[in-house]
Amino acid sequence: ELRALLPEYVARLDWSVERLRQERERGLRELLRVARERSPWYRRRLADVDPATVTEADLARIPPMTKADLMGHWDEIVTDRRLNLARVNAHLDGLTTDQYLLDEYHGVASGGSSGLRGVFVYDRAAWTRYGIMLVRWGFRNRAGVAGPAGAPAISAHVSAGHATHLSSAIQQTFTDPGMPIHSFPITLPIDRIVAGLNDLQ
């Protein structure tokens, strides 16, 4: 899915300011429409907002959702009634590698370094687009640029060691299976991480 959509999203990097504005507005309206229709929490939060006419300027009057809001009202916020925080946490607790919940959702959790753990889900389309956003600049910048003759492609990551964290999950999903992967857990001493990355060049 990522490979199929990548050319379109790389091309978007060259869109005009006006085309970007139009796409943001279209996406905002669709996002708010779905949120109001499918989320009880957002139905209340957006009661005075008309998704069909909203503009970016209107965002200033919509209170932002904080992580505390999300974690305190998780079951009311999600737009798929099959999901609830207990179910997603149970899925995350059993993860050892990349795996979808209900064959449709990718769940990840923050470590809670701010004092509050966060739990987030992405449907397949959103997860794929997230992966595209991470790699599209690299593909655009590599276009037409030859690397050293015979040099193999190498993927090196400094990431969390557990599949529930975004940094680990994203690499497990989107790293090309034919590419050698070198992963350095963030818990390693910094000198070992630096030495490992230097060895790989």
PDB file of N, CA, C and O in Angstrom, residues 1-10 100 124-136 139 142 170-171 173-176:
ATOM      1  N   GLU A   1       0.831  -1.200   0.000  1.00  0.00           N
ATOM      2  CA  GLU A   1       0.000   0.000   0.000  1.00  0.00           C
ATOM      3  C   GLU A   1       0.868   1.254   0.000  1.00  0.00           C
ATOM      4  O   GLU A   1       0.584   2.215  -0.712  1.00  0.00           O
ATOM      5  N   LEU A   2       1.926   1.235   0.812  1.00  0.00           N
ATOM      6  CA  LEU A   2       2.814   2.393   0.861  1.00  0.00           C
ATOM      7  C   LEU A   2       3.471   2.630  -0.493  1.00  0.00           C
ATOM      8  O   LEU A   2       3.489   3.754  -0.994  1.00  0.00           O
ATOM      9  N   ARG A   3       3.984   1.566  -1.099  1.00  0.00           N
ATOM     10  CA  ARG A   3       4.657   1.727  -2.395  1.00  0.00           C
ATOM     11  C   ARG A   3       3.699   2.249  -3.462  1.00  0.00           C
ATOM     12  O   ARG A   3       4.077   3.042  -4.313  1.00  0.00           O
ATOM     13  N   ALA A   4       2.449   1.793  -3.416  1.00  0.00           N
ATOM     14  CA  ALA A   4       1.476   2.229  -4.417  1.00  0.00           C
ATOM     15  C   ALA A   4       1.148   3.710  -4.273  1.00  0.00           C
ATOM     16  O   ALA A   4       0.935   4.411  -5.266  1.00  0.00           O
ATOM     17  N   LEU A   5       1.094   4.214  -3.033  1.00  0.00           N
ATOM     18  CA  LEU A   5       0.710   5.604  -2.792  1.00  0.00           C
ATOM     19  C   LEU A   5       1.889   6.574  -2.788  1.00  0.00           C
ATOM     20  O   LEU A   5       1.702   7.784  -2.911  1.00  0.00           O
ATOM     21  N   LEU A   6       3.097   6.052  -2.642  1.00  0.00           N
ATOM     22  CA  LEU A   6       4.273   6.917  -2.477  1.00  0.00           C
ATOM     23  C   LEU A   6       4.465   7.935  -3.602  1.00  0.00           C
ATOM     24  O   LEU A   6       4.687   9.121  -3.316  1.00  0.00           O
ATOM     25  N   PRO A   7       4.342   7.560  -4.891  1.00  0.00           N
ATOM     26  CA  PRO A   7       4.542   8.578  -5.941  1.00  0.00           C
ATOM     27  C   PRO A   7       3.582   9.761  -5.806  1.00  0.00           C
ATOM     28  O   PRO A   7       3.979  10.918  -5.975  1.00  0.00           O
ATOM     29  N   GLU A   8       2.318   9.477  -5.472  1.00  0.00           N
ATOM     30  CA  GLU A   8       1.343  10.557  -5.301  1.00  0.00           C
ATOM     31  C   GLU A   8       1.748  11.492  -4.166  1.00  0.00           C
ATOM     32  O   GLU A   8       1.670  12.715  -4.286  1.00  0.00           O
ATOM     33  N   TYR A   9       2.200  10.922  -3.063  1.00  0.00           N
ATOM     34  CA  TYR A   9       2.530  11.748  -1.900  1.00  0.00           C
ATOM     35  C   TYR A   9       3.876  12.452  -2.047  1.00  0.00           C
ATOM     36  O   TYR A   9       4.078  13.524  -1.488  1.00  0.00           O
ATOM     37  N   VAL A  10       4.790  11.885  -2.805  1.00  0.00           N
ATOM     38  CA  VAL A  10       6.029  12.606  -3.125  1.00  0.00           C
ATOM     39  C   VAL A  10       5.693  13.798  -4.015  1.00  0.00           C
ATOM     40  O   VAL A  10       6.196  14.911  -3.816  1.00  0.00           O
ATOM     41  N   TYR A 100      -1.709  -6.338  13.707  1.00  0.00           N
ATOM     42  CA  TYR A 100      -2.911  -5.507  13.698  1.00  0.00           C
ATOM     43  C   TYR A 100      -3.971  -6.053  14.643  1.00  0.00           C
ATOM     44  O   TYR A 100      -4.118  -7.266  14.792  1.00  0.00           O
ATOM     45  N   ARG A 124      -5.671   1.156   8.937  1.00  0.00           N
ATOM     46  CA  ARG A 124      -4.645   0.815   7.936  1.00  0.00           C
ATOM     47  C   ARG A 124      -4.283   2.006   7.045  1.00  0.00           C
ATOM     48  O   ARG A 124      -3.112   2.236   6.754  1.00  0.00           O
ATOM     49  N   ALA A 125      -5.281   2.757   6.619  1.00  0.00           N
ATOM     50  CA  ALA A 125      -5.006   3.901   5.739  1.00  0.00           C
ATOM     51  C   ALA A 125      -4.173   4.957   6.455  1.00  0.00           C
ATOM     52  O   ALA A 125      -3.202   5.490   5.898  1.00  0.00           O
ATOM     53  N   ALA A 126      -4.523   5.265   7.700  1.00  0.00           N
ATOM     54  CA  ALA A 126      -3.781   6.276   8.457  1.00  0.00           C
ATOM     55  C   ALA A 126      -2.362   5.800   8.765  1.00  0.00           C
ATOM     56  O   ALA A 126      -1.408   6.573   8.700  1.00  0.00           O
ATOM     57  N   TRP A 127      -2.214   4.528   9.101  1.00  0.00           N
ATOM     58  CA  TRP A 127      -0.890   3.967   9.391  1.00  0.00           C
ATOM     59  C   TRP A 127      -0.002   4.021   8.150  1.00  0.00           C
ATOM     60  O   TRP A 127       1.167   4.392   8.222  1.00  0.00           O
ATOM     61  N   THR A 128      -0.577   3.688   7.001  1.00  0.00           N
ATOM     62  CA  THR A 128       0.184   3.743   5.751  1.00  0.00           C
ATOM     63  C   THR A 128       0.608   5.170   5.436  1.00  0.00           C
ATOM     64  O   THR A 128       1.757   5.424   5.079  1.00  0.00           O
ATOM     65  N   ARG A 129      -0.308   6.108   5.601  1.00  0.00           N
ATOM     66  CA  ARG A 129       0.030   7.506   5.329  1.00  0.00           C
ATOM     67  C   ARG A 129       1.056   8.044   6.324  1.00  0.00           C
ATOM     68  O   ARG A 129       1.900   8.844   5.968  1.00  0.00           O
ATOM     69  N   TYR A 130       1.005   7.576   7.555  1.00  0.00           N
ATOM     70  CA  TYR A 130       2.019   7.962   8.533  1.00  0.00           C
ATOM     71  C   TYR A 130       3.391   7.485   8.055  1.00  0.00           C
ATOM     72  O   TYR A 130       4.371   8.236   8.101  1.00  0.00           O
ATOM     73  N   GLY A 131       3.458   6.245   7.590  1.00  0.00           N
ATOM     74  CA  GLY A 131       4.717   5.725   7.057  1.00  0.00           C
ATOM     75  C   GLY A 131       5.208   6.533   5.867  1.00  0.00           C
ATOM     76  O   GLY A 131       6.400   6.823   5.742  1.00  0.00           O
ATOM     77  N   ILE A 132       4.282   6.922   4.996  1.00  0.00           N
ATOM     78  CA  ILE A 132       4.652   7.731   3.828  1.00  0.00           C
ATOM     79  C   ILE A 132       5.238   9.069   4.256  1.00  0.00           C
ATOM     80  O   ILE A 132       6.238   9.535   3.698  1.00  0.00           O
ATOM     81  N   MET A 133       4.630   9.693   5.267  1.00  0.00           N
ATOM     82  CA  MET A 133       5.124  10.995   5.719  1.00  0.00           C
ATOM     83  C   MET A 133       6.561  10.895   6.235  1.00  0.00           C
ATOM     84  O   MET A 133       7.339  11.832   6.116  1.00  0.00           O
ATOM     85  N   LEU A 134       6.920   9.739   6.782  1.00  0.00           N
ATOM     86  CA  LEU A 134       8.272   9.567   7.304  1.00  0.00           C
ATOM     87  C   LEU A 134       9.313   9.378   6.210  1.00  0.00           C
ATOM     88  O   LEU A 134      10.482   9.718   6.404  1.00  0.00           O
ATOM     89  N   VAL A 135       8.905   8.823   5.068  1.00  0.00           N
ATOM     90  CA  VAL A 135       9.906   8.464   4.049  1.00  0.00           C
ATOM     91  C   VAL A 135       9.862   9.308   2.789  1.00  0.00           C
ATOM     92  O   VAL A 135      10.790   9.271   1.995  1.00  0.00           O
ATOM     93  N   ARG A 136       8.812  10.071   2.562  1.00  0.00           N
ATOM     94  CA  ARG A 136       8.667  10.682   1.242  1.00  0.00           C
ATOM     95  C   ARG A 136       9.743  11.714   0.930  1.00  0.00           C
ATOM     96  O   ARG A 136      10.157  11.841  -0.214  1.00  0.00           O
ATOM     97  N   PHE A 139      12.738   9.824  -0.398  1.00  0.00           N
ATOM     98  CA  PHE A 139      12.557   9.354  -1.768  1.00  0.00           C
ATOM     99  C   PHE A 139      12.667  10.508  -2.753  1.00  0.00           C
ATOM    100  O   PHE A 139      13.250  10.367  -3.819  1.00  0.00           O
ATOM    101  N   ARG A 142      16.334  11.513  -3.061  1.00  0.00           N
ATOM    102  CA  ARG A 142      17.196  10.511  -3.690  1.00  0.00           C
ATOM    103  C   ARG A 142      16.947  10.384  -5.179  1.00  0.00           C
ATOM    104  O   ARG A 142      17.728   9.758  -5.887  1.00  0.00           O
ATOM    105  N   ILE A 170       6.699   1.352  13.767  1.00  0.00           N
ATOM    106  CA  ILE A 170       6.772   1.926  12.418  1.00  0.00           C
ATOM    107  C   ILE A 170       7.886   1.262  11.608  1.00  0.00           C
ATOM    108  O   ILE A 170       7.727   0.989  10.429  1.00  0.00           O
ATOM    109  N   GLN A 171       9.015   0.968  12.235  1.00  0.00           N
ATOM    110  CA  GLN A 171      10.094   0.315  11.488  1.00  0.00           C
ATOM    111  C   GLN A 171       9.744  -1.123  11.166  1.00  0.00           C
ATOM    112  O   GLN A 171      10.072  -1.633  10.097  1.00  0.00           O
ATOM    113  N   THR A 173       6.794  -2.318  10.515  1.00  0.00           N
ATOM    114  CA  THR A 173       5.821  -2.356   9.426  1.00  0.00           C
ATOM    115  C   THR A 173       6.440  -1.966   8.098  1.00  0.00           C
ATOM    116  O   THR A 173       6.180  -2.593   7.084  1.00  0.00           O
ATOM    117  N   PHE A 174       7.255  -0.912   8.094  1.00  0.00           N
ATOM    118  CA  PHE A 174       7.606  -0.284   6.821  1.00  0.00           C
ATOM    119  C   PHE A 174       9.036  -0.487   6.341  1.00  0.00           C
ATOM    120  O   PHE A 174       9.382  -0.015   5.268  1.00  0.00           O
ATOM    121  N   THR A 175       9.872  -1.180   7.088  1.00  0.00           N
ATOM    122  CA  THR A 175      11.218  -1.430   6.585  1.00  0.00           C
ATOM    123  C   THR A 175      11.151  -2.530   5.531  1.00  0.00           C
ATOM    124  O   THR A 175      10.514  -3.560   5.736  1.00  0.00           O
ATOM    125  N   ASP A 176      11.775  -2.283   4.409  1.00  0.00           N
ATOM    126  CA  ASP A 176      11.788  -3.242   3.301  1.00  0.00           C
ATOM    127  C   ASP A 176      12.378  -4.564   3.787  1.00  0.00           C
ATOM    128  O   ASP A 176      13.483  -4.597   4.316  1.00  0.00           O
TER     129      ASP A 176
END
